[in-house]
PDB file of C-alpha atoms in Angstrom:
ATOM      1  CA  MET A   1      16.733 -26.078 -11.767  1.00  0.00           C
ATOM      2  CA  THR A   2      16.375 -29.755 -11.148  1.00  0.00           C
ATOM      3  CA  ALA A   3      14.648 -31.999 -13.648  1.00  0.00           C
ATOM      4  CA  GLY A   4      11.055 -33.117 -13.074  1.00  0.00           C
ATOM      5  CA  THR A   5       7.855 -34.293 -14.701  1.00  0.00           C
ATOM      6  CA  ARG A   6       5.666 -31.926 -16.694  1.00  0.00           C
ATOM      7  CA  ASP A   7       3.103 -31.737 -13.859  1.00  0.00           C
ATOM      8  CA  GLU A   8       5.844 -31.062 -11.301  1.00  0.00           C
ATOM      9  CA  TRP A   9       7.281 -28.225 -13.372  1.00  0.00           C
ATOM     10  CA  GLN A  10       3.829 -26.645 -13.636  1.00  0.00           C
ATOM     11  CA  GLU A  11       3.560 -26.569  -9.838  1.00  0.00           C
ATOM     12  CA  TRP A  12       6.604 -24.335  -9.446  1.00  0.00           C
ATOM     13  CA  ARG A  13       6.021 -20.640 -10.166  1.00  0.00           C
ATOM     14  CA  GLY A  14       7.637 -17.332  -9.384  1.00  0.00           C
ATOM     15  CA  TRP A  15       6.251 -15.525  -6.352  1.00  0.00           C
ATOM     16  CA  ARG A  16       4.649 -12.848  -8.512  1.00  0.00           C
ATOM     17  CA  ALA A  17       2.344 -15.270 -10.379  1.00  0.00           C
ATOM     18  CA  ALA A  18       1.681 -17.362  -7.282  1.00  0.00           C
ATOM     19  CA  ALA A  19       0.726 -14.341  -5.168  1.00  0.00           C
ATOM     20  CA  GLN A  20      -1.397 -12.843  -7.952  1.00  0.00           C
ATOM     21  CA  ASP A  21      -3.636 -15.913  -7.974  1.00  0.00           C
ATOM     22  CA  ALA A  22      -3.607 -16.351  -4.189  1.00  0.00           C
ATOM     23  CA  LEU A  23      -4.718 -12.759  -3.594  1.00  0.00           C
ATOM     24  CA  TYR A  24      -6.879 -11.822  -6.566  1.00  0.00           C
ATOM     25  CA  ALA A  25      -8.138 -14.891  -8.454  1.00  0.00           C
ATOM     26  CA  PRO A  26     -11.736 -16.055  -7.836  1.00  0.00           C
ATOM     27  CA  GLY A  27     -11.757 -17.301  -4.257  1.00  0.00           C
ATOM     28  CA  GLY A  28      -8.544 -15.394  -3.497  1.00  0.00           C
ATOM     29  CA  PHE A  29      -7.788 -13.640  -0.245  1.00  0.00           C
ATOM     30  CA  TYR A  30      -8.943 -10.167  -1.330  1.00  0.00           C
ATOM     31  CA  ARG A  31     -12.258 -11.436  -2.645  1.00  0.00           C
ATOM     32  CA  ARG A  32     -13.368 -12.682   0.780  1.00  0.00           C
ATOM     33  CA  THR A  33     -16.387 -11.096   2.406  1.00  0.00           C
ATOM     34  CA  GLU A  34     -14.616 -10.078   5.632  1.00  0.00           C
ATOM     35  CA  GLY A  35     -12.201  -7.785   3.780  1.00  0.00           C
ATOM     36  CA  PRO A  36      -8.718  -6.726   4.885  1.00  0.00           C
ATOM     37  CA  ALA A  37      -9.921  -5.484   8.281  1.00  0.00           C
ATOM     38  CA  GLY A  38     -10.660  -9.077   9.211  1.00  0.00           C
ATOM     39  CA  HIS A  39      -6.958  -9.919   9.083  1.00  0.00           C
ATOM     40  CA  PHE A  40      -4.870  -6.805   9.746  1.00  0.00           C
ATOM     41  CA  ARG A  41      -5.198  -3.251  11.022  1.00  0.00           C
ATOM     42  CA  THR A  42      -4.227  -0.289   8.870  1.00  0.00           C
ATOM     43  CA  SER A  43      -4.117   3.401   9.729  1.00  0.00           C
ATOM     44  CA  VAL A  44      -7.647   3.679   8.347  1.00  0.00           C
ATOM     45  CA  HIS A  45      -8.906   1.165  10.898  1.00  0.00           C
ATOM     46  CA  ALA A  46      -6.801   2.579  13.755  1.00  0.00           C
ATOM     47  CA  SER A  47      -8.528   5.957  13.937  1.00  0.00           C
ATOM     48  CA  ALA A  48     -10.971   8.261  12.174  1.00  0.00           C
ATOM     49  CA  LEU A  49      -8.210  10.874  12.496  1.00  0.00           C
ATOM     50  CA  PHE A  50      -6.537   9.326   9.451  1.00  0.00           C
ATOM     51  CA  ALA A  51      -9.537   9.883   7.170  1.00  0.00           C
ATOM     52  CA  GLN A  52      -9.935  13.381   8.586  1.00  0.00           C
ATOM     53  CA  ALA A  53      -6.313  14.162   7.718  1.00  0.00           C
ATOM     54  CA  VAL A  54      -6.805  12.856   4.176  1.00  0.00           C
ATOM     55  CA  ALA A  55      -9.907  15.052   3.905  1.00  0.00           C
ATOM     56  CA  ARG A  56      -7.775  18.067   4.883  1.00  0.00           C
ATOM     57  CA  LEU A  57      -5.249  17.071   2.244  1.00  0.00           C
ATOM     58  CA  LEU A  58      -8.024  16.872  -0.348  1.00  0.00           C
ATOM     59  CA  CYS A  59      -9.129  20.385   0.654  1.00  0.00           C
ATOM     60  CA  ARG A  60      -5.564  21.646   0.135  1.00  0.00           C
ATOM     61  CA  VAL A  61      -5.536  20.068  -3.308  1.00  0.00           C
ATOM     62  CA  ASP A  62      -8.924  21.643  -4.011  1.00  0.00           C
ATOM     63  CA  GLU A  63      -7.545  25.092  -3.205  1.00  0.00           C
ATOM     64  CA  ALA A  64      -4.427  24.480  -5.311  1.00  0.00           C
ATOM     65  CA  LEU A  65      -6.663  23.528  -8.243  1.00  0.00           C
ATOM     66  CA  GLY A  66      -8.774  26.677  -7.884  1.00  0.00           C
ATOM     67  CA  ARG A  67     -11.842  24.864  -6.504  1.00  0.00           C
ATOM     68  CA  PRO A  68     -12.942  23.004  -9.666  1.00  0.00           C
ATOM     69  CA  ALA A  69     -16.609  22.238 -10.347  1.00  0.00           C
ATOM     70  CA  VAL A  70     -15.858  18.523  -9.908  1.00  0.00           C
ATOM     71  CA  LEU A  71     -13.172  17.471  -7.431  1.00  0.00           C
ATOM     72  CA  ASP A  72     -12.131  13.811  -7.580  1.00  0.00           C
ATOM     73  CA  PHE A  73     -11.075  11.622  -4.673  1.00  0.00           C
ATOM     74  CA  VAL A  74      -9.893   8.192  -5.821  1.00  0.00           C
ATOM     75  CA  ASP A  75      -9.300   5.608  -3.092  1.00  0.00           C
ATOM     76  CA  MET A  76      -7.079   2.843  -4.477  1.00  0.00           C
ATOM     77  CA  ALA A  77      -7.437  -0.625  -2.903  1.00  0.00           C
ATOM     78  CA  ALA A  78     -10.432   0.645  -0.978  1.00  0.00           C
ATOM     79  CA  GLY A  79     -11.033  -2.457   1.118  1.00  0.00           C
ATOM     80  CA  ARG A  80     -14.669  -2.129   2.136  1.00  0.00           C
ATOM     81  CA  GLY A  81     -14.813   1.620   1.562  1.00  0.00           C
ATOM     82  CA  GLU A  82     -13.772   2.677   5.058  1.00  0.00           C
ATOM     83  CA  LEU A  83     -11.428   5.476   3.938  1.00  0.00           C
ATOM     84  CA  ALA A  84     -13.692   6.685   1.141  1.00  0.00           C
ATOM     85  CA  GLY A  85     -16.619   6.950   3.536  1.00  0.00           C
ATOM     86  CA  GLY A  86     -14.527   8.579   6.254  1.00  0.00           C
ATOM     87  CA  VAL A  87     -13.143  11.227   3.906  1.00  0.00           C
ATOM     88  CA  LEU A  88     -16.569  12.040   2.507  1.00  0.00           C
ATOM     89  CA  ALA A  89     -17.973  12.412   6.009  1.00  0.00           C
ATOM     90  CA  ALA A  90     -15.113  14.693   7.093  1.00  0.00           C
ATOM     91  CA  LEU A  91     -15.281  17.128   4.164  1.00  0.00           C
ATOM     92  CA  PRO A  92     -16.870  20.553   4.602  1.00  0.00           C
ATOM     93  CA  ALA A  93     -20.350  20.536   3.063  1.00  0.00           C
ATOM     94  CA  ASP A  94     -19.415  22.868   0.204  1.00  0.00           C
ATOM     95  CA  VAL A  95     -16.449  20.683  -0.780  1.00  0.00           C
ATOM     96  CA  ALA A  96     -18.379  17.418  -0.373  1.00  0.00           C
ATOM     97  CA  ALA A  97     -21.057  18.752  -2.727  1.00  0.00           C
ATOM     98  CA  ARG A  98     -18.469  19.055  -5.519  1.00  0.00           C
ATOM     99  CA  THR A  99     -16.535  15.864  -4.773  1.00  0.00           C
ATOM    100  CA  ARG A 100     -16.815  12.662  -6.763  1.00  0.00           C
ATOM    101  CA  VAL A 101     -15.578   9.796  -4.591  1.00  0.00           C
ATOM    102  CA  CYS A 102     -14.409   6.642  -6.371  1.00  0.00           C
ATOM    103  CA  ALA A 103     -13.474   3.512  -4.433  1.00  0.00           C
ATOM    104  CA  VAL A 104     -11.284   1.171  -6.494  1.00  0.00           C
ATOM    105  CA  GLU A 105     -11.422  -2.469  -5.408  1.00  0.00           C
ATOM    106  CA  ILE A 106     -11.769  -5.907  -7.025  1.00  0.00           C
ATOM    107  CA  ALA A 107     -14.199  -7.235  -4.401  1.00  0.00           C
ATOM    108  CA  GLU A 108     -17.946  -6.719  -4.682  1.00  0.00           C
ATOM    109  CA  ARG A 109     -19.440  -3.456  -3.448  1.00  0.00           C
ATOM    110  CA  PRO A 110     -20.217  -3.832   0.257  1.00  0.00           C
ATOM    111  CA  ALA A 111     -23.805  -3.519   1.424  1.00  0.00           C
ATOM    112  CA  GLY A 112     -24.722  -0.236   3.055  1.00  0.00           C
ATOM    113  CA  LEU A 113     -21.938   1.824   1.479  1.00  0.00           C
ATOM    114  CA  ASP A 114     -22.806   5.505   1.025  1.00  0.00           C
ATOM    115  CA  HIS A 115     -24.618   5.791  -2.306  1.00  0.00           C
ATOM    116  CA  ARG A 116     -22.467   8.784  -3.249  1.00  0.00           C
ATOM    117  CA  ILE A 117     -19.370   6.549  -3.493  1.00  0.00           C
ATOM    118  CA  GLU A 118     -18.745   5.006  -6.912  1.00  0.00           C
ATOM    119  CA  TRP A 119     -17.398   1.437  -6.737  1.00  0.00           C
ATOM    120  CA  LEU A 120     -14.976   0.620  -9.565  1.00  0.00           C
ATOM    121  CA  ALA A 121     -12.592  -2.168 -10.526  1.00  0.00           C
ATOM    122  CA  GLU A 122     -10.129   0.287 -12.104  1.00  0.00           C
ATOM    123  CA  PRO A 123      -9.357   3.962 -11.398  1.00  0.00           C
ATOM    124  CA  PRO A 124     -11.206   6.380 -13.691  1.00  0.00           C
ATOM    125  CA  ARG A 125      -9.114   8.264 -16.200  1.00  0.00           C
ATOM    126  CA  GLY A 126      -8.722  12.027 -16.554  1.00  0.00           C
ATOM    127  CA  THR A 127      -9.458  12.858 -12.929  1.00  0.00           C
ATOM    128  CA  THR A 128      -8.709  16.133 -11.180  1.00  0.00           C
ATOM    129  CA  GLY A 129      -8.027  15.972  -7.464  1.00  0.00           C
ATOM    130  CA  LEU A 130      -6.433  13.412  -5.141  1.00  0.00           C
ATOM    131  CA  LEU A 131      -5.578   9.789  -5.852  1.00  0.00           C
ATOM    132  CA  PHE A 132      -4.783   8.057  -2.550  1.00  0.00           C
ATOM    133  CA  ALA A 133      -3.366   4.527  -2.261  1.00  0.00           C
ATOM    134  CA  ASN A 134      -3.194   3.353   1.345  1.00  0.00           C
ATOM    135  CA  GLU A 135      -1.407   0.001   1.640  1.00  0.00           C
ATOM    136  CA  TRP A 136      -1.976  -0.923  -1.994  1.00  0.00           C
ATOM    137  CA  LEU A 137       1.527  -1.266  -3.402  1.00  0.00           C
ATOM    138  CA  ASP A 138       2.628  -3.777  -0.747  1.00  0.00           C
ATOM    139  CA  ASN A 139       0.004  -6.129  -2.204  1.00  0.00           C
ATOM    140  CA  VAL A 140       1.119  -5.682  -5.813  1.00  0.00           C
ATOM    141  CA  PRO A 141       2.893  -9.054  -6.254  1.00  0.00           C
ATOM    142  CA  VAL A 142       6.619  -9.062  -6.948  1.00  0.00           C
ATOM    143  CA  GLU A 143       9.239 -11.589  -7.922  1.00  0.00           C
ATOM    144  CA  VAL A 144      11.689 -12.628  -5.202  1.00  0.00           C
ATOM    145  CA  ALA A 145      15.397 -13.133  -5.859  1.00  0.00           C
ATOM    146  CA  GLU A 146      17.927 -15.043  -3.754  1.00  0.00           C
ATOM    147  CA  VAL A 147      21.690 -15.397  -4.072  1.00  0.00           C
ATOM    148  CA  ASP A 148      22.876 -18.976  -4.641  1.00  0.00           C
ATOM    149  CA  ALA A 149      26.064 -20.671  -3.475  1.00  0.00           C
ATOM    150  CA  PHE A 150      27.960 -19.238  -6.471  1.00  0.00           C
ATOM    151  CA  GLY A 151      26.951 -15.638  -5.798  1.00  0.00           C
ATOM    152  CA  VAL A 152      24.298 -15.542  -8.553  1.00  0.00           C
ATOM    153  CA  ALA A 153      20.905 -13.921  -7.936  1.00  0.00           C
ATOM    154  CA  ARG A 154      18.177 -16.374  -8.968  1.00  0.00           C
ATOM    155  CA  LEU A 155      14.394 -16.194  -9.019  1.00  0.00           C
ATOM    156  CA  VAL A 156      12.718 -17.927  -6.093  1.00  0.00           C
ATOM    157  CA  LEU A 157      10.070 -20.424  -7.196  1.00  0.00           C
ATOM    158  CA  VAL A 158       7.271 -21.531  -4.914  1.00  0.00           C
ATOM    159  CA  ARG A 159       4.568 -24.170  -4.713  1.00  0.00           C
ATOM    160  CA  GLU A 160       1.066 -23.596  -3.414  1.00  0.00           C
ATOM    161  CA  ASP A 161       2.068 -25.080  -0.046  1.00  0.00           C
ATOM    162  CA  GLY A 162       4.853 -22.495   0.353  1.00  0.00           C
ATOM    163  CA  THR A 163       7.769 -24.795  -0.483  1.00  0.00           C
ATOM    164  CA  GLU A 164      10.511 -22.858  -2.296  1.00  0.00           C
ATOM    165  CA  ARG A 165      13.427 -23.591  -4.577  1.00  0.00           C
ATOM    166  CA  LEU A 166      15.731 -21.486  -6.764  1.00  0.00           C
ATOM    167  CA  GLY A 167      15.038 -21.063 -10.448  1.00  0.00           C
ATOM    168  CA  GLU A 168      16.832 -19.362 -13.312  1.00  0.00           C
ATOM    169  CA  PRO A 169      19.226 -16.429 -12.835  1.00  0.00           C
ATOM    170  CA  VAL A 170      17.560 -13.014 -12.802  1.00  0.00           C
ATOM    171  CA  ASP A 171      18.092 -11.280 -16.144  1.00  0.00           C
ATOM    172  CA  GLY A 172      16.716  -8.526 -18.378  1.00  0.00           C
ATOM    173  CA  ASP A 173      14.748  -5.648 -16.843  1.00  0.00           C
ATOM    174  CA  PRO A 174      14.443  -7.348 -13.425  1.00  0.00           C
ATOM    175  CA  ALA A 175      18.236  -7.691 -13.255  1.00  0.00           C
ATOM    176  CA  ARG A 176      18.668  -4.040 -14.190  1.00  0.00           C
ATOM    177  CA  TRP A 177      16.132  -3.053 -11.524  1.00  0.00           C
ATOM    178  CA  LEU A 178      18.085  -4.997  -8.894  1.00  0.00           C
ATOM    179  CA  GLU A 179      21.342  -3.421  -9.957  1.00  0.00           C
ATOM    180  CA  ARG A 180      19.852   0.079  -9.761  1.00  0.00           C
ATOM    181  CA  TRP A 181      17.627  -0.198  -6.690  1.00  0.00           C
ATOM    182  CA  TRP A 182      18.548  -3.242  -4.621  1.00  0.00           C
ATOM    183  CA  PRO A 183      22.014  -4.585  -5.509  1.00  0.00           C
ATOM    184  CA  LEU A 184      22.657  -7.952  -3.890  1.00  0.00           C
ATOM    185  CA  PRO A 185      26.199  -8.770  -2.700  1.00  0.00           C
ATOM    186  CA  GLY A 186      27.343 -12.255  -3.699  1.00  0.00           C
ATOM    187  CA  GLU A 187      26.590 -13.786  -0.303  1.00  0.00           C
ATOM    188  CA  GLU A 188      24.505 -16.956  -0.338  1.00  0.00           C
ATOM    189  CA  GLY A 189      21.002 -16.570   1.069  1.00  0.00           C
ATOM    190  CA  LEU A 190      20.611 -12.806   0.644  1.00  0.00           C
ATOM    191  CA  ARG A 191      17.204 -11.938  -0.790  1.00  0.00           C
ATOM    192  CA  ALA A 192      15.409  -9.050  -2.441  1.00  0.00           C
ATOM    193  CA  GLU A 193      11.955  -8.319  -3.754  1.00  0.00           C
ATOM    194  CA  ILE A 194      12.103  -7.032  -7.333  1.00  0.00           C
ATOM    195  CA  GLY A 195       9.845  -3.960  -7.276  1.00  0.00           C
ATOM    196  CA  LEU A 196       9.552  -3.454 -11.030  1.00  0.00           C
ATOM    197  CA  SER A 197       5.870  -4.476 -11.087  1.00  0.00           C
ATOM    198  CA  ARG A 198       5.110  -1.917  -8.375  1.00  0.00           C
ATOM    199  CA  ASP A 199       6.910   0.861 -10.220  1.00  0.00           C
ATOM    200  CA  GLU A 200       4.786   0.059 -13.265  1.00  0.00           C
ATOM    201  CA  ALA A 201       1.546  -0.176 -11.262  1.00  0.00           C
ATOM    202  CA  TRP A 202       2.175   3.194  -9.616  1.00  0.00           C
ATOM    203  CA  ALA A 203       3.051   4.883 -12.909  1.00  0.00           C
ATOM    204  CA  THR A 204      -0.159   3.495 -14.444  1.00  0.00           C
ATOM    205  CA  ALA A 205      -2.265   4.763 -11.540  1.00  0.00           C
ATOM    206  CA  VAL A 206      -0.664   8.222 -11.596  1.00  0.00           C
ATOM    207  CA  ALA A 207      -1.279   8.424 -15.345  1.00  0.00           C
ATOM    208  CA  THR A 208      -5.045   8.362 -14.702  1.00  0.00           C
ATOM    209  CA  LEU A 209      -4.765  11.708 -12.902  1.00  0.00           C
ATOM    210  CA  ARG A 210      -4.996  14.737 -15.181  1.00  0.00           C
ATOM    211  CA  GLN A 211      -4.063  17.233 -12.474  1.00  0.00           C
ATOM    212  CA  GLY A 212      -3.723  17.146  -8.728  1.00  0.00           C
ATOM    213  CA  LEU A 213      -1.870  14.912  -6.286  1.00  0.00           C
ATOM    214  CA  ALA A 214      -1.179  11.179  -6.034  1.00  0.00           C
ATOM    215  CA  VAL A 215      -0.122   9.674  -2.701  1.00  0.00           C
ATOM    216  CA  ALA A 216       0.976   6.120  -1.899  1.00  0.00           C
ATOM    217  CA  VAL A 217       1.198   5.143   1.787  1.00  0.00           C
ATOM    218  CA  ASP A 218       2.916   1.911   2.724  1.00  0.00           C
ATOM    219  CA  TYR A 219       5.436  -0.084   4.688  1.00  0.00           C
ATOM    220  CA  ALA A 220       8.577   1.130   2.963  1.00  0.00           C
ATOM    221  CA  HIS A 221      12.344   1.105   2.755  1.00  0.00           C
ATOM    222  CA  THR A 222      14.805   3.186   0.782  1.00  0.00           C
ATOM    223  CA  ALA A 223      18.162   2.511  -0.845  1.00  0.00           C
ATOM    224  CA  ASP A 224      20.092   2.944   2.409  1.00  0.00           C
ATOM    225  CA  THR A 225      17.762   0.714   4.463  1.00  0.00           C
ATOM    226  CA  ARG A 226      17.100  -2.332   2.265  1.00  0.00           C
ATOM    227  CA  PRO A 227      16.625  -5.433   4.453  1.00  0.00           C
ATOM    228  CA  PRO A 228      19.220  -8.133   3.654  1.00  0.00           C
ATOM    229  CA  PHE A 229      16.728 -11.008   3.549  1.00  0.00           C
ATOM    230  CA  GLY A 230      13.683  -9.281   2.087  1.00  0.00           C
ATOM    231  CA  THR A 231      10.339  -8.678   3.782  1.00  0.00           C
ATOM    232  CA  LEU A 232       7.885 -11.102   2.187  1.00  0.00           C
ATOM    233  CA  THR A 233       5.436 -12.336   4.841  1.00  0.00           C
ATOM    234  CA  GLY A 234       1.838 -13.375   5.442  1.00  0.00           C
ATOM    235  CA  PHE A 235      -0.979 -12.177   7.709  1.00  0.00           C
ATOM    236  CA  ARG A 236      -3.943 -14.200   8.890  1.00  0.00           C
ATOM    237  CA  ASP A 237      -6.492 -13.303  11.584  1.00  0.00           C
ATOM    238  CA  GLY A 238      -4.400 -10.375  12.806  1.00  0.00           C
ATOM    239  CA  ARG A 239      -1.178 -12.342  13.153  1.00  0.00           C
ATOM    240  CA  GLU A 240       1.959 -12.513  11.063  1.00  0.00           C
ATOM    241  CA  THR A 241       2.414 -15.953   9.531  1.00  0.00           C
ATOM    242  CA  THR A 242       4.525 -17.864   7.014  1.00  0.00           C
ATOM    243  CA  PRO A 243       3.714 -16.670   3.484  1.00  0.00           C
ATOM    244  CA  VAL A 244       1.857 -19.450   1.674  1.00  0.00           C
ATOM    245  CA  PRO A 245       0.280 -18.697  -1.734  1.00  0.00           C
ATOM    246  CA  ASP A 246      -2.879 -20.776  -1.267  1.00  0.00           C
ATOM    247  CA  GLY A 247      -5.367 -17.934  -0.678  1.00  0.00           C
ATOM    248  CA  SER A 248      -5.507 -18.500   3.082  1.00  0.00           C
ATOM    249  CA  CYS A 249      -3.524 -15.389   4.067  1.00  0.00           C
ATOM    250  CA  ASP A 250      -2.498 -11.952   2.959  1.00  0.00           C
ATOM    251  CA  LEU A 251       0.839 -11.858   1.136  1.00  0.00           C
ATOM    252  CA  THR A 252       2.746  -8.627   1.541  1.00  0.00           C
ATOM    253  CA  ALA A 253       6.237  -7.160   1.203  1.00  0.00           C
ATOM    254  CA  HIS A 254       7.513  -3.704   2.063  1.00  0.00           C
ATOM    255  CA  VAL A 255       7.759  -1.245  -0.818  1.00  0.00           C
ATOM    256  CA  ALA A 256      10.821   0.418  -2.320  1.00  0.00           C
ATOM    257  CA  LEU A 257       8.954   3.721  -2.563  1.00  0.00           C
ATOM    258  CA  ASP A 258      12.052   5.574  -3.744  1.00  0.00           C
ATOM    259  CA  ALA A 259      12.078   3.341  -6.827  1.00  0.00           C
ATOM    260  CA  CYS A 260       8.369   3.967  -7.475  1.00  0.00           C
ATOM    261  CA  ALA A 261       8.713   7.759  -7.351  1.00  0.00           C
ATOM    262  CA  LEU A 262       8.268   9.558 -10.649  1.00  0.00           C
ATOM    263  CA  PRO A 263       9.982  12.879 -11.419  1.00  0.00           C
ATOM    264  CA  GLY A 264       8.900  15.471  -8.864  1.00  0.00           C
ATOM    265  CA  GLY A 265       7.851  12.892  -6.293  1.00  0.00           C
ATOM    266  CA  ARG A 266       9.307  12.523  -2.820  1.00  0.00           C
ATOM    267  CA  VAL A 267       8.980  10.222   0.181  1.00  0.00           C
ATOM    268  CA  LEU A 268       8.356  11.399   3.741  1.00  0.00           C
ATOM    269  CA  PRO A 269       7.461   9.537   6.951  1.00  0.00           C
ATOM    270  CA  GLN A 270       3.809   9.236   7.914  1.00  0.00           C
ATOM    271  CA  ARG A 271       4.421  11.035  11.220  1.00  0.00           C
ATOM    272  CA  GLU A 272       5.688  14.093   9.309  1.00  0.00           C
ATOM    273  CA  ALA A 273       2.827  14.010   6.807  1.00  0.00           C
ATOM    274  CA  LEU A 274       0.123  13.614   9.446  1.00  0.00           C
ATOM    275  CA  ARG A 275       1.558  16.314  11.693  1.00  0.00           C
ATOM    276  CA  ALA A 276       1.516  18.681   8.728  1.00  0.00           C
ATOM    277  CA  LEU A 277      -2.170  17.794   8.376  1.00  0.00           C
ATOM    278  CA  GLY A 278      -2.983  18.551  12.003  1.00  0.00           C
ATOM    279  CA  VAL A 279      -2.604  15.141  13.660  1.00  0.00           C
ATOM    280  CA  THR A 280      -0.318  16.025  16.563  1.00  0.00           C
ATOM    281  CA  GLY A 281      -1.032  13.650  19.437  1.00  0.00           C
ATOM    282  CA  GLY A 282      -0.649  16.402  22.044  1.00  0.00           C
ATOM    283  CA  ARG A 283      -2.313  15.736  25.419  1.00  0.00           C
ATOM    284  CA  PRO A 284      -5.219  18.041  26.365  1.00  0.00           C
ATOM    285  CA  PRO A 285      -4.620  20.490  29.233  1.00  0.00           C
ATOM    286  CA  LEU A 286      -5.448  19.114  32.667  1.00  0.00           C
ATOM    287  CA  THR A 287      -7.606  22.146  33.353  1.00  0.00           C
ATOM    288  CA  LEU A 288     -10.089  20.762  30.804  1.00  0.00           C
ATOM    289  CA  ALA A 289     -10.657  17.746  33.077  1.00  0.00           C
ATOM    290  CA  SER A 290     -12.264  19.988  35.713  1.00  0.00           C
ATOM    291  CA  THR A 291     -14.120  22.367  33.409  1.00  0.00           C
ATOM    292  CA  ASP A 292     -15.428  19.765  30.918  1.00  0.00           C
ATOM    293  CA  PRO A 293     -14.616  16.167  31.934  1.00  0.00           C
ATOM    294  CA  ALA A 294     -16.362  14.586  28.929  1.00  0.00           C
ATOM    295  CA  ALA A 295     -14.445  16.787  26.503  1.00  0.00           C
ATOM    296  CA  TYR A 296     -11.216  15.930  28.318  1.00  0.00           C
ATOM    297  CA  VAL A 297     -11.858  12.186  27.941  1.00  0.00           C
ATOM    298  CA  ARG A 298     -12.612  12.619  24.235  1.00  0.00           C
ATOM    299  CA  ALA A 299      -9.492  14.728  23.713  1.00  0.00           C
ATOM    300  CA  LEU A 300      -7.369  12.219  25.608  1.00  0.00           C
ATOM    301  CA  ALA A 301      -8.655   9.350  23.444  1.00  0.00           C
ATOM    302  CA  SER A 302      -7.958  11.379  20.312  1.00  0.00           C
ATOM    303  CA  ALA A 303      -4.423  12.084  21.494  1.00  0.00           C
ATOM    304  CA  GLY A 304      -3.858   8.371  22.021  1.00  0.00           C
ATOM    305  CA  GLU A 305      -5.064   7.587  18.516  1.00  0.00           C
ATOM    306  CA  ALA A 306      -2.877  10.324  17.043  1.00  0.00           C
ATOM    307  CA  ALA A 307       0.104   8.945  18.948  1.00  0.00           C
ATOM    308  CA  GLU A 308      -0.497   5.498  17.422  1.00  0.00           C
ATOM    309  CA  LEU A 309      -0.727   6.907  13.897  1.00  0.00           C
ATOM    310  CA  THR A 310       2.574   8.792  14.300  1.00  0.00           C
ATOM    311  CA  ALA A 311       4.496   6.352  16.532  1.00  0.00           C
ATOM    312  CA  THR A 312       8.150   5.583  15.896  1.00  0.00           C
ATOM    313  CA  GLY A 313       8.530   1.861  15.342  1.00  0.00           C
ATOM    314  CA  GLY A 314       4.889   1.634  14.265  1.00  0.00           C
ATOM    315  CA  LEU A 315       2.485   3.342  11.878  1.00  0.00           C
ATOM    316  CA  GLY A 316       4.486   6.567  12.004  1.00  0.00           C
ATOM    317  CA  ASP A 317       7.306   4.809  10.152  1.00  0.00           C
ATOM    318  CA  PHE A 318       5.164   4.225   7.064  1.00  0.00           C
ATOM    319  CA  GLY A 319       6.294   6.087   3.976  1.00  0.00           C
ATOM    320  CA  TRP A 320       4.192   8.601   2.060  1.00  0.00           C
ATOM    321  CA  LEU A 321       5.144   8.904  -1.603  1.00  0.00           C
ATOM    322  CA  VAL A 322       3.825  12.329  -2.615  1.00  0.00           C
ATOM    323  CA  GLN A 323       3.502  12.923  -6.374  1.00  0.00           C
ATOM    324  CA  PRO A 324       2.189  16.359  -7.472  1.00  0.00           C
ATOM    325  CA  LEU A 325       0.869  16.804 -11.022  1.00  0.00           C
ATOM    326  CA  GLY A 326       0.445  20.421 -12.042  1.00  0.00           C
ATOM    327  CA  VAL A 327       0.133  21.684  -8.451  1.00  0.00           C
ATOM    328  CA  GLU A 328       2.570  22.619  -5.712  1.00  0.00           C
ATOM    329  CA  ASP A 329       3.642  20.015  -3.161  1.00  0.00           C
ATOM    330  CA  PRO A 330       1.113  20.575  -0.326  1.00  0.00           C
ATOM    331  CA  PHE A 331       3.504  19.521   2.458  1.00  0.00           C
TER     332      PHE A 331
END
């Protein structure tokens, strides 16, 4: 590090602390009234088919648990409750009557949300059912490392305006995480996001589940597909932008889901998971167009939405980390 005044040193922080404040502090990006949907489109926003598939998954978990008197659905990073509401609406009446739906989000409860949905800042403990985290882990802030001119991996420090410089060498648990999950060759400029904080966040969330299934869905990469320069980026008003930790944009990085997985967990592509849950994207038969034109148009629109959710090079490439606890893997 270069020398500087006390005030100057306080301006430089690791990306994890800078992003934590930019996203979650009072006035931060995720406390805004417009919510995530105002800036980017997730599978939840792309089609009601996604919530319907999650509802089917919850029903499978319900059967595996022997249809308990209270079935929990916990929606982590619930945004404005879109998935929680969609799942509740898609459940069969007998299952919905036994289901406690908890939306976990730091923002205030949105007006008009179904009164049956509990709005919590933290996931409840001792639940039985399905904990579902759609695009949560990519917003758990991480430290960023970069290789210097001498082949040493150093922490990347950042100011509020997005200016970066290299800090101290990575050591301790973060260094061990890099060595195990994202080893950096000694080539100047190579970067990695240190996913230790995400591993810990996922383990903490899973620990709230007494029995059932935990699923994390996110932009992901695995040990054989780590990007050489990292994935940290920003989103504002539906467009990708330079990541700046001033609260003006989302700050996100793809997730090393294989590192997050606990014993018994596995990662599969979204297209495979959704197809197993009945989202196929098959076109309706042309004969339907003549016998029931309105039904044909609806079926065609549904097929288009299913194709988007399962598309190669798009949402279908998302990873699903599936973590059973005391039940069989439902896929």
